[in-house]
Tab-separated table of C-alpha atoms in Angstrom:
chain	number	residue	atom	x	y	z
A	1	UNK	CA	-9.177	-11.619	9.942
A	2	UNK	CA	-7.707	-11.208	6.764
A	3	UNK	CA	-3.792	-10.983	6.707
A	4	UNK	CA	-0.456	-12.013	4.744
A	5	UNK	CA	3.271	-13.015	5.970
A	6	UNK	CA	6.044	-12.509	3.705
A	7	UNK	CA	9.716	-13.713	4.492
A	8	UNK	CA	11.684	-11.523	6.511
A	9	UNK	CA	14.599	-9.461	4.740
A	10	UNK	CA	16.307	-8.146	3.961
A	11	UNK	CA	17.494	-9.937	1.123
A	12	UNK	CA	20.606	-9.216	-0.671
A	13	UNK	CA	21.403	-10.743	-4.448
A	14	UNK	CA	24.280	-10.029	-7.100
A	15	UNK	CA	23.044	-8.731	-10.082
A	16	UNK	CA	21.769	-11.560	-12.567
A	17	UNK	CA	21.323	-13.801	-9.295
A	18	UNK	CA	17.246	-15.873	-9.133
A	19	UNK	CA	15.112	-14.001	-6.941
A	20	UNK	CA	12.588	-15.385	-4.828
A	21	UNK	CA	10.157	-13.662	-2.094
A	22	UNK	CA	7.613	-16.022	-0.266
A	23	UNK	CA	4.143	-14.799	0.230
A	24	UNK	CA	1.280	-16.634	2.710
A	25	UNK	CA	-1.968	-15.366	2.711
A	26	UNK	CA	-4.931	-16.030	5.212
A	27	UNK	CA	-8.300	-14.773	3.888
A	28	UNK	CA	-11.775	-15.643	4.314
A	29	UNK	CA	-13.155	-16.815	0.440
A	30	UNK	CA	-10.610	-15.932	-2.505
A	31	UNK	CA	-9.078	-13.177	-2.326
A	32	UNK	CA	-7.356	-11.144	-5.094
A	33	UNK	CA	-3.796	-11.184	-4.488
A	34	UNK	CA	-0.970	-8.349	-5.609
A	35	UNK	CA	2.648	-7.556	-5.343
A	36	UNK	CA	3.884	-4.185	-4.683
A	37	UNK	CA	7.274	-2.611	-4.918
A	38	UNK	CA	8.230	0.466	-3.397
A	39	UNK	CA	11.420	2.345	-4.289
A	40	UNK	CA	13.190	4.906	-2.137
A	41	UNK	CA	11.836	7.972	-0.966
A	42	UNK	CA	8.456	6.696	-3.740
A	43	UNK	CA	5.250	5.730	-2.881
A	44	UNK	CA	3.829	2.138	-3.755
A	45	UNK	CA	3.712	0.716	-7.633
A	46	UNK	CA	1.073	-1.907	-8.769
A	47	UNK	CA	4.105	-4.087	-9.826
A	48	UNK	CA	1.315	-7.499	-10.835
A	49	UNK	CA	-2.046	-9.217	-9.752
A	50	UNK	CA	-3.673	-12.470	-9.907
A	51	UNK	CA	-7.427	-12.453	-9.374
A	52	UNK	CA	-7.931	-16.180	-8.945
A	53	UNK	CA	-6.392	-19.532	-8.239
A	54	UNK	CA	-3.431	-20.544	-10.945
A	55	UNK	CA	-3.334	-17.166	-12.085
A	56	UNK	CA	-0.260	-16.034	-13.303
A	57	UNK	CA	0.961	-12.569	-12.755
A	58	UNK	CA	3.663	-10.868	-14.315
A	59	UNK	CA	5.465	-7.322	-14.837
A	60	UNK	CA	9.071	-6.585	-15.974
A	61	UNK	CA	10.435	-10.165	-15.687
A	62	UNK	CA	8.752	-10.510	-12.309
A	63	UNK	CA	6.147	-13.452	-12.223
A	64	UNK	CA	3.645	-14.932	-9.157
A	65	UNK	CA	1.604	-17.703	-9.498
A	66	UNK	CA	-1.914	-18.046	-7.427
A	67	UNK	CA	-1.247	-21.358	-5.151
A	68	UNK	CA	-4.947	-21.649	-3.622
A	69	UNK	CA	-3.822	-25.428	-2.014
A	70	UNK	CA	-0.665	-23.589	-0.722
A	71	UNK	CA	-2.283	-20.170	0.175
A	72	UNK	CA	0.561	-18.631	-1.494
A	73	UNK	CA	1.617	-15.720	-3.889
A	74	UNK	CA	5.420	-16.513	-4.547
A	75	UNK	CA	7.298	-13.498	-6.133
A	76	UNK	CA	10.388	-14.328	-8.694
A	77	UNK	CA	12.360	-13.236	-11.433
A	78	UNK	CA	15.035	-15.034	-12.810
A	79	UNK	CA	17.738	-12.640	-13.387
A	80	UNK	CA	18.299	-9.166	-10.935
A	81	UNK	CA	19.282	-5.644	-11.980
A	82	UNK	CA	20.440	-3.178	-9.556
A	83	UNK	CA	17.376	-1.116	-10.656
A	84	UNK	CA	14.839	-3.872	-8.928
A	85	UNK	CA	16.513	-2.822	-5.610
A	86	UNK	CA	13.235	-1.879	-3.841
A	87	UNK	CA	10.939	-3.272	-0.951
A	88	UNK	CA	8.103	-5.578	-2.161
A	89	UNK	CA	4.760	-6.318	-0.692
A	90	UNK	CA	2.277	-8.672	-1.116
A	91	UNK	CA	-1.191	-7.862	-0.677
A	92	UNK	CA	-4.799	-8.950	-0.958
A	93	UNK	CA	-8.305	-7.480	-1.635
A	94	UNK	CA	-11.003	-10.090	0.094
A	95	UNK	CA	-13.712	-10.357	-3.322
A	96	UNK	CA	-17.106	-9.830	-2.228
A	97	UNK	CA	-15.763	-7.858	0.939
A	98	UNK	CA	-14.870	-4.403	2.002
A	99	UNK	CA	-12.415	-4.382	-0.429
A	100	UNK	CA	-9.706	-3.344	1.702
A	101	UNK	CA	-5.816	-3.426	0.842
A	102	UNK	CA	-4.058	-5.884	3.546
A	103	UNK	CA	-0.066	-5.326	2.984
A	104	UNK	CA	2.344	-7.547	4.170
A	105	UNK	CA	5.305	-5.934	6.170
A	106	UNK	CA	7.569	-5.603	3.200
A	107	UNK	CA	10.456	-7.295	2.055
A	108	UNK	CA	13.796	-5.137	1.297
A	109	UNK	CA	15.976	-6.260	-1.456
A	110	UNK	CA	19.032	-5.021	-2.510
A	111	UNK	CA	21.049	-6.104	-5.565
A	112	UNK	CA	24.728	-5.417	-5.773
A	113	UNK	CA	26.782	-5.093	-8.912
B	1	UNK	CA	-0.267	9.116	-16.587
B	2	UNK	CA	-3.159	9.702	-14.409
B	3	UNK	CA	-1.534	10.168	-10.548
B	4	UNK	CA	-2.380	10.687	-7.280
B	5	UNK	CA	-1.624	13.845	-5.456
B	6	UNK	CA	-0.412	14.233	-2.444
B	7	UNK	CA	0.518	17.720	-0.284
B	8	UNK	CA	3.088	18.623	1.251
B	9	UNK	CA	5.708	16.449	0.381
B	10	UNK	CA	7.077	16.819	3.866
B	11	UNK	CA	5.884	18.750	6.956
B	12	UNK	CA	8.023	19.423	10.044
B	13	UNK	CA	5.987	20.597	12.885
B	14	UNK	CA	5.882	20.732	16.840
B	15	UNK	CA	4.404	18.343	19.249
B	16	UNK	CA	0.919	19.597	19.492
B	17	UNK	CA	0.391	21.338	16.169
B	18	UNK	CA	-2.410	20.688	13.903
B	19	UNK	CA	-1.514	19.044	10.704
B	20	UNK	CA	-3.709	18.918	7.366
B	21	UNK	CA	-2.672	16.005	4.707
B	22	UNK	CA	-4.294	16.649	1.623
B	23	UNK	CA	-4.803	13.895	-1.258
B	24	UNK	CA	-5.963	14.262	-5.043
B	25	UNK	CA	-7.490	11.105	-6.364
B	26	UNK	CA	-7.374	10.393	-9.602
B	27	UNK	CA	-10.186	11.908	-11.504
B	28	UNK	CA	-13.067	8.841	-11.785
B	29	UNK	CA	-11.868	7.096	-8.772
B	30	UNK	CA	-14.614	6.782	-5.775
B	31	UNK	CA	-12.305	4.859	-3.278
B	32	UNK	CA	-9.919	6.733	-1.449
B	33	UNK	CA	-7.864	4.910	1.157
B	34	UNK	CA	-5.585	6.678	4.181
B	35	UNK	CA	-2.793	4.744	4.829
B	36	UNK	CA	0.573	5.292	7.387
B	37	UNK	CA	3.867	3.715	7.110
B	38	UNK	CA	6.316	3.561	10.087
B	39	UNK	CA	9.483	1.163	9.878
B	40	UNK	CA	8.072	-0.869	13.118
B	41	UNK	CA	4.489	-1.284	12.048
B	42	UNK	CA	4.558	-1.280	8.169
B	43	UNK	CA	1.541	-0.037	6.086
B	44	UNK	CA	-1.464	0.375	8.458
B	45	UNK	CA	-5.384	1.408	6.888
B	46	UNK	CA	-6.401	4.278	8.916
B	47	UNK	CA	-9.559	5.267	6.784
B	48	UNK	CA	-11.436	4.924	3.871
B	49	UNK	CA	-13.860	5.924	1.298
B	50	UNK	CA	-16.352	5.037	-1.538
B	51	UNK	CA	-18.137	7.842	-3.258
B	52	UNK	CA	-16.969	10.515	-0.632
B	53	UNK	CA	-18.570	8.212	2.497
B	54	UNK	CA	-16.280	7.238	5.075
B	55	UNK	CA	-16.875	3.413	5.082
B	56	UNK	CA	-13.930	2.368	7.945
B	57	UNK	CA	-11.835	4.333	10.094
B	58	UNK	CA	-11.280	1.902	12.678
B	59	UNK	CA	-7.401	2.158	11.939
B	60	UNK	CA	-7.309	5.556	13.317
B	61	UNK	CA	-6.966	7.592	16.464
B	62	UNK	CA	-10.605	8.770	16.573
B	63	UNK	CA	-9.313	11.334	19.383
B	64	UNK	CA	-6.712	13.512	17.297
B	65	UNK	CA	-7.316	12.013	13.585
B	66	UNK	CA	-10.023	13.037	11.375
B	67	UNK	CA	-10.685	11.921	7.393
B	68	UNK	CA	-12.899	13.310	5.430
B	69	UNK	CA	-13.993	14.414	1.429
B	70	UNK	CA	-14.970	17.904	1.604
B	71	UNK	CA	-15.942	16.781	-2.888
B	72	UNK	CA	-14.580	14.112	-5.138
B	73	UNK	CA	-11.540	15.592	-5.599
B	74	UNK	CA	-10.317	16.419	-2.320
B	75	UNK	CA	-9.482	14.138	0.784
B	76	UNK	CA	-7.857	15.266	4.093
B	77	UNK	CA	-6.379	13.734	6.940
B	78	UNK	CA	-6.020	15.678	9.672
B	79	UNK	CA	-3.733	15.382	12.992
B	80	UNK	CA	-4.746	18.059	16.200
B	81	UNK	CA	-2.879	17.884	18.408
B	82	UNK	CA	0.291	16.288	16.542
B	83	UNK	CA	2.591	13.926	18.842
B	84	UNK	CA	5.895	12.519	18.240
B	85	UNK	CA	4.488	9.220	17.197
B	86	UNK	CA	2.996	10.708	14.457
B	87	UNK	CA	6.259	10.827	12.549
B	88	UNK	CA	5.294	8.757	9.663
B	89	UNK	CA	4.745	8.993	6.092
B	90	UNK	CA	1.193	9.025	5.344
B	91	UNK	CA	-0.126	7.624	1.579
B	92	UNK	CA	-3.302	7.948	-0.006
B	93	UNK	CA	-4.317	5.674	-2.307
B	94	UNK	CA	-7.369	6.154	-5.317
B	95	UNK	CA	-9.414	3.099	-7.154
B	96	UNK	CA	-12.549	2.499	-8.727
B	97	UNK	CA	-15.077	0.198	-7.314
B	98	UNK	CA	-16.242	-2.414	-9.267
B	99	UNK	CA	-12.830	-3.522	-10.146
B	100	UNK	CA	-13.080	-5.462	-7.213
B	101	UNK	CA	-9.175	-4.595	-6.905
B	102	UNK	CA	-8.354	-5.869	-9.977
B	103	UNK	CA	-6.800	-3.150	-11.294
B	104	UNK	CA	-5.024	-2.252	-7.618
B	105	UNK	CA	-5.176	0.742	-6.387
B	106	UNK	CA	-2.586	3.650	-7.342
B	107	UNK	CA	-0.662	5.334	-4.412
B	108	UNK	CA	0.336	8.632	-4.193
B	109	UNK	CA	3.703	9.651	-3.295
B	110	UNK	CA	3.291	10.591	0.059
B	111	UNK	CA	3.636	13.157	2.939
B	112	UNK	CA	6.438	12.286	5.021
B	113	UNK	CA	5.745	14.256	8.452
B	114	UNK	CA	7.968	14.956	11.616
B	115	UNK	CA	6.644	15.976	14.527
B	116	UNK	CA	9.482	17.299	16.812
Protein backbone atom coordinates (compact mmCIF):
# COMPACT_ATOMS: atom_id res chain seq x y z
CA UNK A 1 0.00 0.00 0.00
CA UNK A 2 0.54 3.48 -0.09
CA UNK A 3 2.92 4.91 2.68
CA UNK A 4 5.81 7.56 3.50
CA UNK A 5 9.04 7.46 5.94
CA UNK A 6 10.39 10.58 7.18
CA UNK A 7 13.72 10.80 9.28
CA UNK A 8 13.40 10.19 12.78
CA UNK A 9 13.68 13.30 15.26
CA UNK A 10 13.77 14.92 16.88
CA UNK A 11 15.81 17.44 15.42
CA UNK A 12 17.24 20.30 17.21
CA UNK A 13 18.79 23.61 15.25
CA UNK A 14 20.04 27.17 16.51
CA UNK A 15 18.15 29.78 15.20
CA UNK A 16 19.39 30.89 11.59
CA UNK A 17 20.90 27.21 11.31
CA UNK A 18 19.82 25.16 7.37
CA UNK A 19 17.08 22.92 7.96
CA UNK A 20 16.56 19.80 6.31
CA UNK A 21 13.76 16.94 6.84
CA UNK A 22 13.95 13.82 4.46
CA UNK A 23 10.77 12.51 3.05
CA UNK A 24 10.38 8.83 1.04
CA UNK A 25 7.30 8.05 -0.40
CA UNK A 26 5.96 4.61 -1.76
CA UNK A 27 2.77 4.99 -3.85
CA UNK A 28 1.18 3.21 -6.55
CA UNK A 29 1.04 5.96 -9.82
CA UNK A 30 1.94 9.71 -8.80
CA UNK A 31 0.85 10.76 -6.03
CA UNK A 32 0.34 14.37 -4.80
CA UNK A 33 2.71 15.01 -2.15
CA UNK A 34 2.37 17.70 1.00
CA UNK A 35 4.13 18.88 4.05
CA UNK A 36 2.40 19.55 7.19
CA UNK A 37 3.41 21.31 10.34
CA UNK A 38 1.75 21.03 13.48
CA UNK A 39 2.37 23.39 16.40
CA UNK A 40 1.65 22.68 20.05
CA UNK A 41 -1.52 21.94 21.47
CA UNK A 42 -2.84 22.99 17.24
CA UNK A 43 -4.17 20.88 14.84
CA UNK A 44 -2.40 20.29 11.35
CA UNK A 45 -1.52 23.40 8.78
CA UNK A 46 -1.29 22.88 4.93
CA UNK A 47 2.31 24.31 5.24
CA UNK A 48 3.04 23.43 0.87
CA UNK A 49 2.19 20.87 -1.99
CA UNK A 50 3.59 19.64 -5.12
CA UNK A 51 1.15 17.90 -7.44
CA UNK A 52 3.66 16.40 -9.84
CA UNK A 53 7.23 15.43 -10.51
CA UNK A 54 9.84 18.63 -10.25
CA UNK A 55 7.30 20.55 -8.63
CA UNK A 56 8.41 22.98 -6.37
CA UNK A 57 6.59 23.77 -3.23
CA UNK A 58 7.01 26.52 -1.03
CA UNK A 59 5.48 28.50 2.11
CA UNK A 60 7.24 30.94 4.52
CA UNK A 61 10.85 30.24 3.42
CA UNK A 62 10.12 26.52 3.49
CA UNK A 63 10.66 24.82 -0.02
CA UNK A 64 10.25 20.82 -1.32
CA UNK A 65 11.01 19.74 -4.51
CA UNK A 66 9.04 16.58 -6.24
CA UNK A 67 12.06 13.91 -6.82
CA UNK A 68 9.92 11.20 -8.86
CA UNK A 69 13.57 9.17 -9.70
CA UNK A 70 14.27 9.53 -5.90
CA UNK A 71 10.66 9.03 -4.57
CA UNK A 72 11.29 11.89 -2.41
CA UNK A 73 9.69 15.16 -0.95
CA UNK A 74 12.75 16.84 0.88
CA UNK A 75 11.64 19.67 3.30
CA UNK A 76 14.20 22.83 3.82
CA UNK A 77 14.57 26.26 4.67
CA UNK A 78 17.63 27.96 4.82
CA UNK A 79 17.56 30.00 7.86
CA UNK A 80 15.37 28.84 11.36
CA UNK A 81 13.30 31.01 13.70
CA UNK A 82 12.27 29.82 16.99
CA UNK A 83 8.67 30.30 15.69
CA UNK A 84 9.16 27.18 13.04
CA UNK A 85 9.56 25.01 16.20
CA UNK A 86 6.77 22.53 15.28
CA UNK A 87 6.42 18.78 14.10
CA UNK A 88 6.29 18.34 10.28
CA UNK A 89 4.72 15.69 8.18
CA UNK A 90 4.87 14.64 4.90
CA UNK A 91 2.01 13.28 3.22
CA UNK A 92 0.48 12.04 -0.01
CA UNK A 93 -2.94 11.83 -1.79
CA UNK A 94 -2.67 8.70 -4.46
CA UNK A 95 -4.34 10.81 -7.90
CA UNK A 96 -6.91 8.80 -9.43
CA UNK A 97 -7.43 6.88 -6.00
CA UNK A 98 -9.43 7.09 -2.87
CA UNK A 99 -7.93 10.13 -2.21
CA UNK A 100 -6.88 9.38 1.15
CA UNK A 101 -4.32 11.45 3.38
CA UNK A 102 -1.22 8.98 4.24
CA UNK A 103 0.94 10.98 7.05
CA UNK A 104 4.23 10.16 7.85
CA UNK A 105 5.00 9.75 11.67
CA UNK A 106 6.13 13.29 12.16
CA UNK A 107 9.26 14.88 12.62
CA UNK A 108 9.77 17.24 15.87
CA UNK A 109 11.95 20.19 15.51
CA UNK A 110 12.97 22.49 17.89
CA UNK A 111 15.01 25.67 17.33
CA UNK A 112 16.88 27.28 20.15
CA UNK A 113 17.87 30.90 20.42
CA UNK B 1 -10.77 32.29 7.37
CA UNK B 2 -13.03 29.49 6.67
CA UNK B 3 -12.20 26.66 9.68
CA UNK B 4 -13.04 23.54 10.79
CA UNK B 5 -14.88 22.93 13.97
CA UNK B 6 -14.29 20.71 16.29
CA UNK B 7 -16.26 19.95 19.93
CA UNK B 8 -15.22 19.65 22.87
CA UNK B 9 -11.89 20.78 22.97
CA UNK B 10 -11.17 18.18 25.59
CA UNK B 11 -13.31 15.46 27.24
CA UNK B 12 -12.33 13.55 30.40
CA UNK B 13 -14.45 10.58 30.91
CA UNK B 14 -14.49 6.99 32.59
CA UNK B 15 -13.57 3.71 31.16
CA UNK B 16 -16.78 2.62 29.65
CA UNK B 17 -18.55 5.90 28.94
CA UNK B 18 -19.96 6.84 25.69
CA UNK B 19 -18.23 9.63 23.97
CA UNK B 20 -19.67 11.88 21.00
CA UNK B 21 -16.87 13.91 18.83
CA UNK B 22 -18.52 16.32 16.82
CA UNK B 23 -16.85 18.07 13.61
CA UNK B 24 -18.01 21.20 11.45
CA UNK B 25 -16.65 21.08 7.96
CA UNK B 26 -16.14 23.88 6.24
CA UNK B 27 -19.18 25.03 4.45
CA UNK B 28 -18.74 23.54 0.53
CA UNK B 29 -16.54 20.78 1.56
CA UNK B 30 -18.00 17.05 0.76
CA UNK B 31 -14.95 15.08 2.23
CA UNK B 32 -14.76 14.70 5.74
CA UNK B 33 -11.96 12.58 7.14
CA UNK B 34 -11.72 11.05 11.02
CA UNK B 35 -8.41 10.92 12.03
CA UNK B 36 -6.55 9.88 15.72
CA UNK B 37 -3.22 10.85 16.89
CA UNK B 38 -1.41 8.94 19.71
CA UNK B 39 2.46 9.59 20.34
CA UNK B 40 3.19 5.66 19.52
CA UNK B 41 1.13 5.32 16.38
CA UNK B 42 1.05 8.86 14.80
CA UNK B 43 -1.92 10.04 12.62
CA UNK B 44 -4.12 6.98 11.83
CA UNK B 45 -7.50 7.34 9.13
CA UNK B 46 -10.28 5.88 11.02
CA UNK B 47 -13.15 6.99 8.57
CA UNK B 48 -14.21 8.91 5.86
CA UNK B 49 -16.63 10.68 3.73
CA UNK B 50 -17.67 12.18 0.32
CA UNK B 51 -21.01 13.84 0.07
CA UNK B 52 -22.20 12.53 3.57
CA UNK B 53 -21.39 8.57 2.42
CA UNK B 54 -19.08 6.76 4.47
CA UNK B 55 -16.57 5.59 1.77
CA UNK B 56 -13.76 3.73 4.34
CA UNK B 57 -13.82 2.99 7.85
CA UNK B 58 -11.53 0.22 7.85
CA UNK B 59 -9.22 2.26 10.33
CA UNK B 60 -11.69 1.90 13.02
CA UNK B 61 -12.91 -0.32 15.80
CA UNK B 62 -16.17 -1.36 14.08
CA UNK B 63 -17.19 -2.82 17.68
CA UNK B 64 -17.21 0.50 19.88
CA UNK B 65 -16.59 3.28 17.01
CA UNK B 66 -19.20 4.63 14.86
CA UNK B 67 -18.91 7.74 12.06
CA UNK B 68 -21.47 9.12 10.57
CA UNK B 69 -23.15 12.65 8.81
CA UNK B 70 -26.42 13.04 10.32
CA UNK B 71 -26.35 16.50 7.09
CA UNK B 72 -23.51 18.33 5.46
CA UNK B 73 -22.67 20.15 8.23
CA UNK B 74 -22.39 17.80 10.93
CA UNK B 75 -20.02 14.69 11.43
CA UNK B 76 -19.71 12.53 14.61
CA UNK B 77 -17.49 10.06 15.89
CA UNK B 78 -18.65 8.19 18.45
CA UNK B 79 -16.83 5.88 21.22
CA UNK B 80 -19.41 3.31 23.49
CA UNK B 81 -17.99 1.89 25.58
CA UNK B 82 -14.78 4.25 25.99
CA UNK B 83 -11.41 2.35 27.10
CA UNK B 84 -8.21 3.66 28.25
CA UNK B 85 -6.66 3.30 24.87
CA UNK B 86 -8.85 5.65 23.60
CA UNK B 87 -6.88 8.52 25.08
CA UNK B 88 -6.03 10.28 21.97
CA UNK B 89 -6.68 13.40 20.23
CA UNK B 90 -9.04 12.88 17.53
CA UNK B 91 -8.96 15.49 14.20
CA UNK B 92 -11.33 15.94 11.58
CA UNK B 93 -10.34 17.11 8.55
CA UNK B 94 -12.79 18.93 5.50
CA UNK B 95 -11.86 19.13 1.50
CA UNK B 96 -13.50 19.35 -1.65
CA UNK B 97 -13.36 16.63 -4.16
CA UNK B 98 -12.20 17.35 -7.34
CA UNK B 99 -9.16 19.02 -6.06
CA UNK B 100 -7.76 15.79 -6.16
CA UNK B 101 -5.87 17.05 -2.86
CA UNK B 102 -4.46 19.79 -4.36
CA UNK B 103 -5.56 22.19 -2.22
CA UNK B 104 -4.96 19.69 1.07
CA UNK B 105 -7.29 19.28 3.28
CA UNK B 106 -7.84 21.75 6.39
CA UNK B 107 -7.77 20.17 9.94
CA UNK B 108 -9.61 21.14 12.70
CA UNK B 109 -8.16 21.72 15.97
CA UNK B 110 -9.03 18.78 17.67
CA UNK B 111 -10.66 16.93 20.66
CA UNK B 112 -8.11 15.77 22.91
CA UNK B 113 -9.94 12.92 25.07
CA UNK B 114 -8.92 10.98 28.33
CA UNK B 115 -10.47 8.15 29.27
CA UNK B 116 -9.55 7.37 32.96
Amino acid sequence: GDSVTQMEGPVTLSEEAFLTINCTYTATGYPSLFWYVQYPGEGLQLLLKATKADDKGSNKGFEATYRKETTSFHLEKGSVQVSDSAVYFCALIRQGGSEKLVFGKGTKLTVNP
Amino acid sequence: DARVTQTPRHKVTEMGQEVTMRCQPILGHNTVFWYRQTMMQGLELLAYFRNRAPLDDSGMPKDRFSAEMPDATLATLKIQPSEPRDSAVYFCASGLEGARGNYGYTFGSGTRLTVV
